[in-house]
Coordinates of C-alpha atoms in Angstrom, one line a residue:
M1 CA 8.6 -5.2 11.8
S2 CA 7.0 -8.2 10.1
S3 CA 7.3 -10.3 7.0
L4 CA 4.1 -11.1 5.1
D5 CA 3.0 -14.2 3.2
M6 CA 0.0 -14.9 1.0
I7 CA -0.3 -18.6 0.4
D8 CA -2.7 -19.9 -2.4
V9 CA -5.0 -16.9 -1.9
S10 CA -8.0 -16.7 -4.2
Y11 CA -10.8 -14.1 -4.4
A12 CA -14.1 -13.7 -6.3
Y13 CA -16.7 -11.0 -5.8
P14 CA -19.3 -11.9 -3.3
D15 CA -22.2 -12.0 -5.7
E16 CA -20.4 -14.7 -7.7
V17 CA -19.8 -16.7 -4.6
D18 CA -23.4 -16.3 -3.3
K19 CA -24.8 -17.5 -6.6
L20 CA -22.8 -20.7 -6.4
K21 CA -23.6 -21.2 -2.8
T22 CA -27.3 -21.1 -3.6
R23 CA -26.9 -23.7 -6.3
K24 CA -24.4 -26.0 -4.6
H25 CA -25.5 -25.7 -1.0
R26 CA -21.9 -26.0 0.2
H27 CA -18.7 -24.1 0.7
V28 CA -17.4 -22.6 -2.6
T29 CA -13.8 -22.9 -3.6
A30 CA -11.7 -21.3 -6.4
E31 CA -12.1 -24.5 -8.4
D32 CA -15.9 -24.0 -8.5
I33 CA -15.6 -20.6 -10.3
P34 CA -14.5 -20.1 -13.9
D35 CA -11.2 -18.3 -14.3
E36 CA -12.8 -15.4 -16.0
D37 CA -14.9 -14.7 -12.8
L38 CA -12.0 -15.0 -10.4
V39 CA -10.2 -11.8 -9.4
L40 CA -7.3 -13.8 -7.8
K41 CA -6.4 -17.5 -8.1
H42 CA -3.9 -19.3 -5.9
L43 CA -1.8 -16.1 -5.5
N44 CA 1.5 -16.7 -3.7
L45 CA 3.5 -13.8 -2.5
H46 CA 6.3 -13.3 0.1
V47 CA 7.3 -9.9 1.4
A48 CA 10.4 -9.9 3.5
D49 CA 10.7 -8.0 6.8
G50 CA 11.5 -4.4 6.1
E51 CA 11.2 -4.8 2.3
F52 CA 9.7 -2.2 -0.1
L53 CA 7.7 -4.2 -2.8
C54 CA 5.6 -2.8 -5.7
L55 CA 2.8 -4.5 -7.5
V56 CA 2.3 -3.6 -11.1
G57 CA 0.1 -5.0 -13.9
H58 CA -2.8 -4.1 -16.2
S59 CA -6.1 -2.9 -14.8
G60 CA -8.2 -5.7 -13.5
C61 CA -5.3 -7.9 -12.6
G62 CA -6.1 -7.8 -8.9
K63 CA -3.5 -5.4 -7.5
S64 CA -5.9 -3.3 -5.5
T65 CA -7.9 -6.3 -4.4
T66 CA -4.6 -7.9 -3.1
L67 CA -3.9 -4.8 -1.1
R68 CA -7.4 -4.6 0.3
I69 CA -7.2 -8.2 1.4
L70 CA -3.9 -7.5 3.1
A71 CA -5.6 -4.5 4.8
G72 CA -8.3 -6.9 6.1
L73 CA -11.0 -5.0 4.2
Q74 CA -11.9 -7.9 1.9
K75 CA -12.0 -11.6 2.8
P76 CA -10.3 -14.1 0.5
L77 CA -12.2 -17.0 -1.0
G78 CA -9.4 -19.4 0.0
G79 CA -5.8 -19.6 1.1
R80 CA -3.9 -18.2 4.1
I81 CA -2.3 -14.9 4.9
L82 CA 0.4 -14.6 7.6
I83 CA 1.9 -11.6 9.2
G84 CA 5.1 -13.1 10.7
D85 CA 3.7 -16.3 12.1
E86 CA 0.2 -14.9 12.9
P87 CA -2.8 -15.4 10.6
L88 CA -4.4 -12.2 9.3
D89 CA -8.0 -11.8 10.5
G90 CA -9.5 -8.5 9.4
P91 CA -8.2 -5.0 9.9
G92 CA -5.6 -4.3 12.5
M93 CA -3.3 -1.7 13.9
N94 CA -0.2 -3.5 12.7
R95 CA -1.0 -2.1 9.3
S96 CA -1.7 1.4 8.0
V97 CA -3.1 2.2 4.6
V98 CA -2.8 5.2 2.2
F99 CA -5.5 5.2 -0.5
Q100 CA -5.6 7.1 -3.8
N101 CA -8.7 9.2 -2.7
Y102 CA -7.2 11.3 0.0
A103 CA -8.8 9.4 2.9
I104 CA -8.5 12.1 5.6
F105 CA -11.3 13.4 7.7
P106 CA -12.8 16.6 6.2
W107 CA -14.0 17.9 9.6
M108 CA -10.5 17.7 11.1
K109 CA -7.5 20.0 10.6
A110 CA -4.3 18.5 9.1
K111 CA -2.6 18.0 12.5
Q112 CA -5.8 16.6 14.0
N113 CA -6.0 14.0 11.3
V114 CA -2.4 12.8 12.1
E115 CA -3.1 12.9 15.9
F116 CA -6.2 10.8 15.4
G117 CA -4.2 8.0 13.8
I118 CA -1.5 8.1 16.5
H119 CA -4.2 8.1 19.2
Q120 CA -6.0 5.1 17.7
A121 CA -2.7 3.1 17.4
S122 CA -1.8 4.0 21.0
L123 CA -5.1 2.7 22.3
E124 CA -5.1 -0.5 20.3
L125 CA -1.5 -1.3 20.9
H126 CA -1.5 -0.2 24.6
R127 CA 1.3 2.4 24.1
G128 CA -0.1 4.8 26.7
L129 CA 0.9 7.9 24.8
S130 CA 0.0 11.2 26.5
K131 CA -1.9 14.0 24.7
E132 CA 1.3 16.0 24.7
R133 CA 3.4 13.2 23.2
I134 CA 0.8 12.6 20.5
S135 CA 0.9 16.3 19.6
E136 CA 4.8 16.1 19.4
I137 CA 4.7 13.1 17.2
A138 CA 2.2 14.7 14.9
D139 CA 4.3 17.8 14.6
E140 CA 7.4 15.7 13.8
Y141 CA 5.8 13.8 11.0
L142 CA 4.1 16.9 9.5
A143 CA 7.5 18.4 9.4
K144 CA 8.9 15.3 7.6
V145 CA 6.4 15.8 4.8
N146 CA 6.9 19.6 4.7
M147 CA 3.4 20.3 6.0
S148 CA 4.2 22.1 9.3
R149 CA 2.7 25.4 8.0
A150 CA -0.5 23.7 7.0
A151 CA -1.1 22.0 10.4
D152 CA -4.2 24.1 11.2
L153 CA -5.8 24.0 7.8
Y154 CA -8.8 21.8 6.9
P155 CA -8.6 19.4 3.9
Y156 CA -10.7 21.7 1.7
Q157 CA -8.0 24.3 2.1
L158 CA -5.3 21.9 0.8
S159 CA -4.4 20.7 -2.7
G160 CA -4.6 17.1 -3.6
G161 CA -0.8 16.7 -3.1
M162 CA -1.0 18.4 0.3
Q163 CA -3.8 16.1 1.4
Q164 CA -1.8 13.1 0.4
R165 CA 1.2 14.3 2.4
V166 CA -1.1 14.5 5.4
A167 CA -2.3 10.9 4.8
I168 CA 1.3 9.7 4.5
A169 CA 2.3 11.6 7.7
R170 CA -0.6 9.9 9.5
A171 CA 0.4 6.4 8.2
L172 CA 4.0 6.8 9.2
A173 CA 3.3 8.5 12.5
M174 CA 1.1 5.5 13.6
D175 CA 4.3 3.4 13.6
T176 CA 2.7 0.3 12.3
E177 CA 4.7 -2.8 11.2
I178 CA 3.3 -2.7 7.6
L179 CA 2.5 0.1 5.3
L180 CA 0.0 -0.4 2.4
F181 CA -0.2 2.1 -0.5
D182 CA -3.0 1.8 -3.1
E183 CA -1.9 4.0 -6.0
P184 CA -1.5 7.0 -3.6
F185 CA -0.1 9.3 -6.3
G186 CA -2.3 8.2 -9.1
A187 CA -4.6 11.2 -9.2
L188 CA -1.8 13.8 -8.9
D189 CA -0.2 15.9 -11.6
I190 CA 3.2 14.7 -12.8
K191 CA 5.3 17.3 -10.9
T192 CA 3.6 16.6 -7.6
R193 CA 3.8 12.9 -8.2
R194 CA 7.5 13.0 -8.7
E195 CA 8.0 15.2 -5.6
L196 CA 6.0 12.7 -3.5
Q197 CA 7.9 9.8 -4.9
G198 CA 11.2 11.4 -3.8
L199 CA 9.7 12.2 -0.4
M200 CA 8.4 8.6 0.0
E201 CA 11.8 7.1 -0.9
G202 CA 13.6 9.5 1.5
L203 CA 11.3 8.8 4.4
W204 CA 11.5 5.0 3.9
M205 CA 15.3 5.1 3.7
S206 CA 15.7 7.4 6.7
D207 CA 13.6 5.3 9.0
E208 CA 15.8 3.7 11.6
S209 CA 13.7 0.5 11.5
R210 CA 12.4 0.3 7.9
K211 CA 8.8 -0.7 7.6
T212 CA 7.5 -3.5 5.4
A213 CA 5.9 -1.7 2.5
I214 CA 3.6 -2.9 -0.3
F215 CA 2.9 -0.3 -2.9
V216 CA 0.4 -0.6 -5.8
T217 CA 1.0 1.4 -9.0
H218 CA 0.4 1.5 -12.7
D219 CA 3.5 3.6 -13.2
V220 CA 6.5 1.4 -14.0
E221 CA 9.0 4.2 -13.5
E222 CA 7.5 4.8 -10.0
A223 CA 7.8 1.1 -9.2
I224 CA 11.5 1.1 -10.2
V225 CA 12.2 4.3 -8.3
L226 CA 10.7 3.0 -5.0
A227 CA 10.9 -0.8 -4.8
Q228 CA 13.5 -3.4 -4.0
R229 CA 11.4 -5.9 -5.9
V230 CA 8.6 -5.4 -8.5
V231 CA 5.9 -8.1 -8.8
I232 CA 4.3 -8.2 -12.2
M233 CA 0.7 -9.6 -12.1
Y234 CA -1.3 -11.4 -14.7
A235 CA -4.9 -10.3 -15.4
R236 CA -8.0 -12.4 -14.6
P237 CA -7.5 -14.4 -12.7
G238 CA -4.8 -12.4 -10.8
R239 CA -1.6 -14.3 -10.3
V240 CA 2.1 -13.5 -10.1
K241 CA 3.7 -13.5 -13.5
E242 CA 7.2 -12.5 -12.5
V243 CA 9.2 -11.0 -9.7
V244 CA 11.9 -8.5 -10.7
D245 CA 14.8 -7.6 -8.5
I246 CA 15.6 -3.9 -8.7
D247 CA 19.4 -3.9 -8.3
I248 CA 19.9 -0.1 -8.5
P249 CA 21.2 1.5 -5.3
Y250 CA 19.3 4.1 -3.4
P251 CA 18.8 7.1 -3.7
R252 CA 17.3 6.9 -7.2
T253 CA 17.4 10.3 -8.8
Q254 CA 16.4 11.8 -12.1
E255 CA 19.8 10.9 -13.4
T256 CA 19.1 7.3 -12.4
K257 CA 16.2 7.2 -14.8
M258 CA 18.5 7.9 -17.7
S259 CA 20.9 5.1 -16.7
P260 CA 21.1 2.0 -19.0
R261 CA 20.1 -0.4 -16.2
F262 CA 17.0 1.7 -15.3
L263 CA 15.9 1.7 -18.9
E264 CA 16.6 -2.0 -19.3
L265 CA 14.5 -2.8 -16.2
K266 CA 11.7 -0.5 -17.5
N267 CA 11.6 -2.1 -20.9
H268 CA 11.7 -5.6 -19.3
I269 CA 8.7 -4.9 -17.0
W270 CA 6.7 -3.2 -19.8
S271 CA 7.3 -6.2 -22.1

């Protein structure tokens, strides 16, 4: 597993940066760009080894941008990002991502989608897994997300919740050091959402070596149910407003949501 650090990280959309580069004929920094045009400004964030951390905040505060930077899909304007002691430089097999939009391959069956992730991680990380072992691991993780019966179905034959279970199974089966979740339950109905929150909590708790997890959500209840700490972000430019420790023991059930401490935390984060 690995800790993760973002140190003075700033980000602006490329068109804003390119306009300034053309005018100034030099490297552009966060100080060159008005705050209203910055998505992130001098963001500092530490995620401990094996921690489950949630990012919450209003739309436009840079939550998803932060996650995409951590995934290596977007390059920051400035600052440093470290995984352990190593600088982050683009995508890597030490991270797996679950997006909101059911990012599984439509031409592959459910099990094949999971196997693909395991195979790629095995190649990149030189694990040397056999085809038989990859199949066994895929079966194991599909069972963990209650999708064994759907192993031979294509995505078009699956509901949104089922597709997201496959995506979660793939992310976990890849056995990466860091798990990144970008509002993975945001498009689901409330019942399916609550089921998958419980599933996610159970899978993370049951893992012998808990992964470092960063989870983006708009849902404050979801954040309190899942996280050890909740980071509240300001909007434009995105910065950390406050970090809230969630001092409620796992597992967090429906009864937990009615507890005075849960309601106190919920009201505090909302306010």
